[in-house]
PDB file of C-alpha atoms in Angstrom:
ATOM      1  CA  MET A   1      -8.824  17.431  -0.018  1.00  0.00           C
ATOM      2  CA  THR A   2      -7.765  18.867  -3.374  1.00  0.00           C
ATOM      3  CA  THR A   3      -8.032  16.331  -6.175  1.00  0.00           C
ATOM      4  CA  ALA A   4      -4.588  15.472  -7.509  1.00  0.00           C
ATOM      5  CA  ARG A   5      -3.841  15.028 -11.212  1.00  0.00           C
ATOM      6  CA  GLU A   6      -2.076  11.727 -10.547  1.00  0.00           C
ATOM      7  CA  ALA A   7      -1.580   9.749  -7.356  1.00  0.00           C
ATOM      8  CA  TRP A   8       2.094   9.809  -6.344  1.00  0.00           C
ATOM      9  CA  TYR A   9       2.610   6.054  -5.829  1.00  0.00           C
ATOM     10  CA  LEU A  10      -0.475   4.539  -7.457  1.00  0.00           C
ATOM     11  CA  HIS A  11       0.107   6.496 -10.692  1.00  0.00           C
ATOM     12  CA  CYS A  12      -3.648   6.709 -11.300  1.00  0.00           C
ATOM     13  CA  THR A  13      -5.724   9.722 -12.285  1.00  0.00           C
ATOM     14  CA  PRO A  14      -9.306  10.566 -11.291  1.00  0.00           C
ATOM     15  CA  GLU A  15     -10.534   9.404 -14.694  1.00  0.00           C
ATOM     16  CA  GLN A  16      -9.087   5.928 -14.117  1.00  0.00           C
ATOM     17  CA  VAL A  17     -10.744   5.076 -10.803  1.00  0.00           C
ATOM     18  CA  GLY A  18     -14.291   4.580  -9.580  1.00  0.00           C
ATOM     19  CA  GLU A  19     -15.886   6.201  -6.554  1.00  0.00           C
ATOM     20  CA  ASP A  20     -15.745   2.786  -4.884  1.00  0.00           C
ATOM     21  CA  ALA A  21     -12.490   0.989  -4.087  1.00  0.00           C
ATOM     22  CA  ILE A  22     -11.403  -2.275  -2.534  1.00  0.00           C
ATOM     23  CA  ILE A  23      -7.988  -2.419  -0.894  1.00  0.00           C
ATOM     24  CA  VAL A  24      -6.215  -5.730  -0.325  1.00  0.00           C
ATOM     25  CA  GLY A  25      -2.868  -6.736   1.088  1.00  0.00           C
ATOM     26  CA  ASP A  26      -1.919  -9.447  -1.373  1.00  0.00           C
ATOM     27  CA  ARG A  27      -1.495  -8.231  -4.961  1.00  0.00           C
ATOM     28  CA  GLY A  28      -2.712 -11.676  -6.054  1.00  0.00           C
ATOM     29  CA  ARG A  29      -6.156 -10.720  -4.767  1.00  0.00           C
ATOM     30  CA  VAL A  30      -6.228  -7.829  -7.234  1.00  0.00           C
ATOM     31  CA  LEU A  31      -5.665 -10.300 -10.067  1.00  0.00           C
ATOM     32  CA  LEU A  32      -8.323 -12.580  -8.564  1.00  0.00           C
ATOM     33  CA  ALA A  33     -10.734  -9.656  -8.385  1.00  0.00           C
ATOM     34  CA  THR A  34     -10.202  -8.884 -12.078  1.00  0.00           C
ATOM     35  CA  GLU A  35     -11.702 -12.300 -12.822  1.00  0.00           C
ATOM     36  CA  LEU A  36     -14.933 -11.098 -11.198  1.00  0.00           C
ATOM     37  CA  LEU A  37     -14.954  -7.652 -12.815  1.00  0.00           C
ATOM     38  CA  GLU A  38     -16.034  -6.777 -16.331  1.00  0.00           C
ATOM     39  CA  ASP A  39     -13.689  -4.830 -18.607  1.00  0.00           C
ATOM     40  CA  ALA A  40     -10.967  -4.803 -15.949  1.00  0.00           C
ATOM     41  CA  VAL A  41      -7.917  -2.671 -16.778  1.00  0.00           C
ATOM     42  CA  LEU A  42      -4.596  -2.994 -14.945  1.00  0.00           C
ATOM     43  CA  LEU A  43      -3.453   0.528 -14.017  1.00  0.00           C
ATOM     44  CA  ASN A  44      -0.346   0.150 -11.884  1.00  0.00           C
ATOM     45  CA  GLU A  45       2.192  -2.425 -10.665  1.00  0.00           C
ATOM     46  CA  ASP A  46       4.895  -0.092  -9.387  1.00  0.00           C
ATOM     47  CA  ARG A  47       6.241  -1.011  -5.918  1.00  0.00           C
ATOM     48  CA  GLY A  48       3.813  -3.938  -5.819  1.00  0.00           C
ATOM     49  CA  LEU A  49       0.861  -1.548  -5.432  1.00  0.00           C
ATOM     50  CA  THR A  50      -1.062  -3.407  -8.112  1.00  0.00           C
ATOM     51  CA  THR A  51      -4.218  -1.504  -9.047  1.00  0.00           C
ATOM     52  CA  ALA A  52      -7.018  -2.243 -11.502  1.00  0.00           C
ATOM     53  CA  THR A  53     -10.434  -0.807 -12.347  1.00  0.00           C
ATOM     54  CA  GLY A  54     -13.445  -2.624 -13.784  1.00  0.00           C
ATOM     55  CA  THR A  55     -17.195  -2.839 -13.450  1.00  0.00           C
ATOM     56  CA  TYR A  56     -19.411  -5.000 -11.262  1.00  0.00           C
ATOM     57  CA  ARG A  57     -23.187  -4.924 -11.654  1.00  0.00           C
ATOM     58  CA  GLY A  58     -22.805  -1.643 -13.505  1.00  0.00           C
ATOM     59  CA  ARG A  59     -20.710  -0.086 -10.727  1.00  0.00           C
ATOM     60  CA  ARG A  60     -17.172   1.121 -11.492  1.00  0.00           C
ATOM     61  CA  ILE A  61     -14.857  -0.299  -8.841  1.00  0.00           C
ATOM     62  CA  THR A  62     -11.107   0.043  -8.316  1.00  0.00           C
ATOM     63  CA  VAL A  63      -9.064  -2.641  -6.548  1.00  0.00           C
ATOM     64  CA  SER A  64      -5.662  -1.756  -5.118  1.00  0.00           C
ATOM     65  CA  ALA A  65      -3.013  -3.710  -3.208  1.00  0.00           C
ATOM     66  CA  PHE A  66      -0.952  -2.251  -0.373  1.00  0.00           C
ATOM     67  CA  GLY A  67       1.180  -5.142   0.847  1.00  0.00           C
ATOM     68  CA  MET A  68       1.374  -5.344   4.651  1.00  0.00           C
ATOM     69  CA  GLY A  69       1.090  -2.898   7.511  1.00  0.00           C
ATOM     70  CA  ALA A  70      -0.558   0.379   8.410  1.00  0.00           C
ATOM     71  CA  PRO A  71       1.942   2.850   6.864  1.00  0.00           C
ATOM     72  CA  ILE A  72       1.478   1.753   3.252  1.00  0.00           C
ATOM     73  CA  ALA A  73      -2.243   1.040   3.749  1.00  0.00           C
ATOM     74  CA  ALA A  74      -2.567   4.666   4.855  1.00  0.00           C
ATOM     75  CA  VAL A  75      -0.717   5.859   1.750  1.00  0.00           C
ATOM     76  CA  VAL A  76      -3.057   3.910  -0.524  1.00  0.00           C
ATOM     77  CA  VAL A  77      -6.228   5.154   1.214  1.00  0.00           C
ATOM     78  CA  ASP A  78      -4.915   8.720   1.213  1.00  0.00           C
ATOM     79  CA  GLU A  79      -4.043   8.610  -2.497  1.00  0.00           C
ATOM     80  CA  LEU A  80      -7.335   6.979  -3.484  1.00  0.00           C
ATOM     81  CA  ALA A  81      -9.199   9.748  -1.651  1.00  0.00           C
ATOM     82  CA  SER A  82      -7.089  12.361  -3.437  1.00  0.00           C
ATOM     83  CA  ILE A  83      -8.199  11.119  -6.871  1.00  0.00           C
ATOM     84  CA  GLY A  84     -11.905  10.881  -6.180  1.00  0.00           C
ATOM     85  CA  VAL A  85     -12.629   7.587  -4.407  1.00  0.00           C
ATOM     86  CA  ARG A  86     -15.448   8.078  -1.883  1.00  0.00           C
ATOM     87  CA  ARG A  87     -15.817   4.592  -0.346  1.00  0.00           C
ATOM     88  CA  VAL A  88     -12.998   2.206   0.594  1.00  0.00           C
ATOM     89  CA  LEU A  89     -13.513  -1.390   1.665  1.00  0.00           C
ATOM     90  CA  ARG A  90     -10.611  -3.347   3.133  1.00  0.00           C
ATOM     91  CA  LEU A  91     -10.788  -7.019   2.212  1.00  0.00           C
ATOM     92  CA  GLY A  92      -8.047  -9.051   3.803  1.00  0.00           C
ATOM     93  CA  THR A  93      -7.198 -11.595   6.467  1.00  0.00           C
ATOM     94  CA  VAL A  94      -7.212 -11.516  10.245  1.00  0.00           C
ATOM     95  CA  MET A  95      -6.052 -13.674  13.095  1.00  0.00           C
ATOM     96  CA  THR A  96      -8.916 -15.111  15.117  1.00  0.00           C
ATOM     97  CA  ALA A  97      -9.780 -13.743  18.549  1.00  0.00           C
ATOM     98  CA  GLY A  98     -12.623 -14.350  20.979  1.00  0.00           C
ATOM     99  CA  PRO A  99     -15.533 -16.116  19.255  1.00  0.00           C
ATOM    100  CA  SER A 100     -14.161 -16.015  15.699  1.00  0.00           C
ATOM    101  CA  GLU A 101     -13.050 -19.252  14.057  1.00  0.00           C
ATOM    102  CA  LEU A 102     -10.940 -20.203  11.063  1.00  0.00           C
ATOM    103  CA  GLY A 103     -12.896 -19.609   7.860  1.00  0.00           C
ATOM    104  CA  ASP A 104     -15.232 -17.004   9.369  1.00  0.00           C
ATOM    105  CA  LEU A 105     -15.827 -13.642   7.731  1.00  0.00           C
ATOM    106  CA  VAL A 106     -15.070 -10.999  10.342  1.00  0.00           C
ATOM    107  CA  ILE A 107     -16.502  -7.464  10.138  1.00  0.00           C
ATOM    108  CA  ALA A 108     -14.929  -4.551  11.997  1.00  0.00           C
ATOM    109  CA  HIS A 109     -17.283  -2.072  13.668  1.00  0.00           C
ATOM    110  CA  GLY A 110     -14.197  -0.330  15.020  1.00  0.00           C
ATOM    111  CA  ALA A 111     -10.601  -1.058  15.970  1.00  0.00           C
ATOM    112  CA  ILE A 112      -8.140  -0.557  18.806  1.00  0.00           C
ATOM    113  CA  ARG A 113      -5.498   1.882  17.553  1.00  0.00           C
ATOM    114  CA  GLY A 114      -2.409  -0.162  18.391  1.00  0.00           C
ATOM    115  CA  GLU A 115      -0.546   0.985  15.277  1.00  0.00           C
ATOM    116  CA  GLY A 116       1.353   4.270  15.157  1.00  0.00           C
ATOM    117  CA  THR A 117       0.539   5.528  11.666  1.00  0.00           C
ATOM    118  CA  SER A 118      -2.933   6.901  12.339  1.00  0.00           C
ATOM    119  CA  GLN A 119      -1.643   9.315  14.985  1.00  0.00           C
ATOM    120  CA  ALA A 120      -0.042  11.313  12.171  1.00  0.00           C
ATOM    121  CA  TYR A 121      -3.585  11.993  10.893  1.00  0.00           C
ATOM    122  CA  LEU A 122      -5.735  12.388  14.015  1.00  0.00           C
ATOM    123  CA  PRO A 123      -4.993  12.298  17.772  1.00  0.00           C
ATOM    124  CA  ILE A 124      -5.188   8.986  19.610  1.00  0.00           C
ATOM    125  CA  GLU A 125      -8.410  10.108  21.355  1.00  0.00           C
ATOM    126  CA  TYR A 126     -10.194  10.021  17.989  1.00  0.00           C
ATOM    127  CA  PRO A 127     -11.994   6.677  17.576  1.00  0.00           C
ATOM    128  CA  ALA A 128     -11.226   4.299  14.727  1.00  0.00           C
ATOM    129  CA  VAL A 129     -14.752   3.459  13.593  1.00  0.00           C
ATOM    130  CA  ALA A 130     -16.231   2.147  10.362  1.00  0.00           C
ATOM    131  CA  ASP A 131     -18.794   3.936   8.230  1.00  0.00           C
ATOM    132  CA  PHE A 132     -22.161   2.644   9.457  1.00  0.00           C
ATOM    133  CA  ALA A 133     -24.041   2.634   6.138  1.00  0.00           C
ATOM    134  CA  LEU A 134     -21.277   0.872   4.201  1.00  0.00           C
ATOM    135  CA  THR A 135     -20.744  -1.635   7.017  1.00  0.00           C
ATOM    136  CA  ALA A 136     -24.443  -2.545   7.004  1.00  0.00           C
ATOM    137  CA  HIS A 137     -24.147  -3.519   3.331  1.00  0.00           C
ATOM    138  CA  VAL A 138     -20.936  -5.419   4.072  1.00  0.00           C
ATOM    139  CA  GLU A 139     -22.599  -7.387   6.866  1.00  0.00           C
ATOM    140  CA  ALA A 140     -25.565  -8.310   4.650  1.00  0.00           C
ATOM    141  CA  ALA A 141     -23.260  -9.460   1.838  1.00  0.00           C
ATOM    142  CA  ALA A 142     -21.089 -11.476   4.238  1.00  0.00           C
ATOM    143  CA  ARG A 143     -24.094 -13.292   5.705  1.00  0.00           C
ATOM    144  CA  ALA A 144     -25.382 -14.094   2.219  1.00  0.00           C
ATOM    145  CA  THR A 145     -22.278 -16.259   1.629  1.00  0.00           C
ATOM    146  CA  GLY A 146     -23.458 -18.795   4.200  1.00  0.00           C
ATOM    147  CA  ARG A 147     -20.112 -18.655   5.999  1.00  0.00           C
ATOM    148  CA  GLY A 148     -19.786 -18.002   9.709  1.00  0.00           C
ATOM    149  CA  VAL A 149     -19.857 -14.252  10.351  1.00  0.00           C
ATOM    150  CA  ARG A 150     -18.532 -12.358  13.353  1.00  0.00           C
ATOM    151  CA  SER A 151     -18.635  -8.610  13.862  1.00  0.00           C
ATOM    152  CA  GLY A 152     -17.190  -6.325  16.496  1.00  0.00           C
ATOM    153  CA  ILE A 153     -13.885  -4.729  17.428  1.00  0.00           C
ATOM    154  CA  TYR A 154     -10.527  -5.509  15.833  1.00  0.00           C
ATOM    155  CA  ASP A 155      -7.183  -5.140  17.562  1.00  0.00           C
ATOM    156  CA  THR A 156      -4.794  -3.491  15.097  1.00  0.00           C
ATOM    157  CA  ALA A 157      -1.074  -3.746  15.838  1.00  0.00           C
ATOM    158  CA  ASP A 158       2.218  -2.842  14.178  1.00  0.00           C
ATOM    159  CA  GLY A 159       4.445  -5.778  15.069  1.00  0.00           C
ATOM    160  CA  PHE A 160       3.476  -9.179  13.706  1.00  0.00           C
ATOM    161  CA  TYR A 161       5.974 -11.067  15.870  1.00  0.00           C
ATOM    162  CA  THR A 162       5.951  -8.605  18.773  1.00  0.00           C
ATOM    163  CA  ASP A 163       2.280  -7.647  19.127  1.00  0.00           C
ATOM    164  CA  MET A 164       0.259 -10.308  17.316  1.00  0.00           C
ATOM    165  CA  MET A 165       2.093 -13.634  17.342  1.00  0.00           C
ATOM    166  CA  LEU A 166       4.429 -14.177  20.291  1.00  0.00           C
ATOM    167  CA  ARG A 167       5.381 -17.640  19.081  1.00  0.00           C
ATOM    168  CA  ASP A 168       8.460 -17.856  21.355  1.00  0.00           C
ATOM    169  CA  ASP A 169       6.614 -16.573  24.421  1.00  0.00           C
ATOM    170  CA  PRO A 170       3.669 -18.875  25.241  1.00  0.00           C
ATOM    171  CA  ALA A 171       2.906 -17.066  28.500  1.00  0.00           C
ATOM    172  CA  GLY A 172       2.877 -13.716  26.742  1.00  0.00           C
ATOM    173  CA  GLN A 173       0.647 -15.073  23.996  1.00  0.00           C
ATOM    174  CA  GLU A 174      -1.763 -16.448  26.583  1.00  0.00           C
ATOM    175  CA  ALA A 175      -1.876 -13.045  28.284  1.00  0.00           C
ATOM    176  CA  LEU A 176      -2.578 -11.370  24.928  1.00  0.00           C
ATOM    177  CA  ALA A 177      -5.416 -13.812  24.232  1.00  0.00           C
ATOM    178  CA  GLU A 178      -6.907 -13.177  27.680  1.00  0.00           C
ATOM    179  CA  ARG A 179      -6.743  -9.400  27.187  1.00  0.00           C
ATOM    180  CA  ARG A 180      -8.425  -9.608  23.805  1.00  0.00           C
ATOM    181  CA  LEU A 181     -11.103 -11.894  25.205  1.00  0.00           C
ATOM    182  CA  ALA A 182     -11.781  -9.414  28.023  1.00  0.00           C
ATOM    183  CA  GLN A 183     -12.007  -6.612  25.451  1.00  0.00           C
ATOM    184  CA  HIS A 184     -14.386  -8.655  23.249  1.00  0.00           C
ATOM    185  CA  VAL A 185     -12.032  -8.417  20.271  1.00  0.00           C
ATOM    186  CA  VAL A 186     -13.083 -10.522  17.270  1.00  0.00           C
ATOM    187  CA  GLY A 187     -10.047 -10.189  14.987  1.00  0.00           C
ATOM    188  CA  ILE A 188      -6.430  -9.048  14.938  1.00  0.00           C
ATOM    189  CA  ASP A 189      -4.728  -7.315  12.011  1.00  0.00           C
ATOM    190  CA  MET A 190      -2.127  -4.684  11.095  1.00  0.00           C
ATOM    191  CA  GLU A 191      -4.177  -2.170   9.091  1.00  0.00           C
ATOM    192  CA  THR A 192      -7.842  -1.636   9.946  1.00  0.00           C
ATOM    193  CA  SER A 193      -7.585   1.101  12.577  1.00  0.00           C
ATOM    194  CA  ALA A 194      -5.335   3.142  10.284  1.00  0.00           C
ATOM    195  CA  VAL A 195      -7.695   2.644   7.333  1.00  0.00           C
ATOM    196  CA  PHE A 196     -10.632   3.911   9.398  1.00  0.00           C
ATOM    197  CA  VAL A 197      -8.798   6.943  10.776  1.00  0.00           C
ATOM    198  CA  VAL A 198      -7.238   7.999   7.474  1.00  0.00           C
ATOM    199  CA  ALA A 199     -10.601   7.657   5.729  1.00  0.00           C
ATOM    200  CA  ARG A 200     -12.273   9.853   8.368  1.00  0.00           C
ATOM    201  CA  ALA A 201      -9.479  12.399   8.131  1.00  0.00           C
ATOM    202  CA  ARG A 202      -9.908  12.546   4.357  1.00  0.00           C
ATOM    203  CA  GLY A 203     -13.711  12.664   4.481  1.00  0.00           C
ATOM    204  CA  ILE A 204     -14.497   9.318   2.862  1.00  0.00           C
ATOM    205  CA  ALA A 205     -16.301   6.168   4.028  1.00  0.00           C
ATOM    206  CA  ALA A 206     -14.443   3.010   5.029  1.00  0.00           C
ATOM    207  CA  ALA A 207     -15.304  -0.505   6.140  1.00  0.00           C
ATOM    208  CA  SER A 208     -13.312  -3.671   6.805  1.00  0.00           C
ATOM    209  CA  LEU A 209     -14.287  -7.277   6.056  1.00  0.00           C
ATOM    210  CA  CYS A 210     -11.675  -9.974   6.536  1.00  0.00           C
ATOM    211  CA  LEU A 211     -11.293 -13.724   6.357  1.00  0.00           C
ATOM    212  CA  ALA A 212     -10.106 -15.378   9.560  1.00  0.00           C
ATOM    213  CA  SER A 213      -7.175 -17.290   8.085  1.00  0.00           C
ATOM    214  CA  VAL A 214      -4.907 -17.816  11.123  1.00  0.00           C
ATOM    215  CA  SER A 215      -5.841 -19.024  14.581  1.00  0.00           C
ATOM    216  CA  GLY A 216      -4.851 -16.766  17.453  1.00  0.00           C
ATOM    217  CA  ALA A 217      -4.976 -19.801  19.745  1.00  0.00           C
ATOM    218  CA  ASP A 218      -2.526 -22.216  18.094  1.00  0.00           C
ATOM    219  CA  PHE A 219      -1.381 -20.382  14.891  1.00  0.00           C
ATOM    220  CA  SER A 220      -2.933 -23.007  12.623  1.00  0.00           C
ATOM    221  CA  LYS A 221      -3.841 -21.745   9.141  1.00  0.00           C
ATOM    222  CA  LEU A 222      -6.376 -22.425   6.441  1.00  0.00           C
ATOM    223  CA  GLU A 223      -4.982 -24.797   3.834  1.00  0.00           C
ATOM    224  CA  ALA A 224      -4.032 -23.198   0.501  1.00  0.00           C
ATOM    225  CA  GLU A 225      -6.993 -24.459  -1.559  1.00  0.00           C
ATOM    226  CA  GLU A 226      -9.530 -23.730   1.178  1.00  0.00           C
ATOM    227  CA  ARG A 227      -8.054 -20.274   1.632  1.00  0.00           C
ATOM    228  CA  ARG A 228      -8.231 -19.476  -2.092  1.00  0.00           C
ATOM    229  CA  ASP A 229     -11.901 -20.518  -2.249  1.00  0.00           C
ATOM    230  CA  ALA A 230     -12.647 -18.462   0.871  1.00  0.00           C
ATOM    231  CA  GLU A 231     -10.831 -15.424  -0.532  1.00  0.00           C
ATOM    232  CA  LEU A 232     -12.904 -15.666  -3.702  1.00  0.00           C
ATOM    233  CA  GLU A 233     -16.061 -15.615  -1.564  1.00  0.00           C
ATOM    234  CA  LEU A 234     -14.618 -12.677   0.366  1.00  0.00           C
ATOM    235  CA  LEU A 235     -14.067 -10.719  -2.848  1.00  0.00           C
ATOM    236  CA  ARG A 236     -17.546 -11.524  -4.146  1.00  0.00           C
ATOM    237  CA  ALA A 237     -19.083 -10.380  -0.861  1.00  0.00           C
ATOM    238  CA  GLY A 238     -17.106  -7.137  -0.984  1.00  0.00           C
ATOM    239  CA  LEU A 239     -18.128  -6.418  -4.561  1.00  0.00           C
ATOM    240  CA  GLU A 240     -21.770  -7.142  -3.731  1.00  0.00           C
ATOM    241  CA  ALA A 241     -21.589  -4.798  -0.745  1.00  0.00           C
ATOM    242  CA  LEU A 242     -20.196  -1.945  -2.833  1.00  0.00           C
ATOM    243  CA  ALA A 243     -22.692  -2.550  -5.626  1.00  0.00           C
ATOM    244  CA  ALA A 244     -25.525  -2.271  -3.078  1.00  0.00           C
ATOM    245  CA  SER A 245     -24.157   0.727  -1.168  1.00  0.00           C
TER     246      SER A 245
END
């Protein structure tokens, strides 16, 4: 892909970003990440796509928020690739599935392409798989936290209330849980398959490490303080993984 002078929505230039990037849904996680980075500089806040660059263990790393859902996550990955980023790590949250439990760190080896965005990049037959080398570093960093770690296949969907959480349809939710159990799914989100496919289409590496913050069984959630502490560990693990990659 030809390197752009400035990313259309992120408003960043190649000189302002590192070769390594973390993408997060919640812009608050970008601000949290700046507490862990040295010499962090805020680059963009337009449209809520908060982006900053700093250093971690001598490695220049950019952190960018995308909000929610595959379409804007794809835009952010695409634009980061266009300005020189070579590795993208999604750090976010997932709903539990199968063996995963609240508070676990869940690593995606691949994802079911239940969202529609990635088909604009590559045909549905193309697998949504993580970069092996980057994922190995992510798994090592996640296990070093001492938290429970699960790894395997995510189920990525577009509709939160139609494909992920059928809160008004208990029978439908039970059927979803049974299908995911039969498919050995370990986490459910709205972005990972698109992140993997867009990264492959643009010739860069991608991995996904998420905190299991919502139960797919009863929709219970991590409490606010526990979630903030867990998200801080998630960010540290992601930074360590990139620094080692």
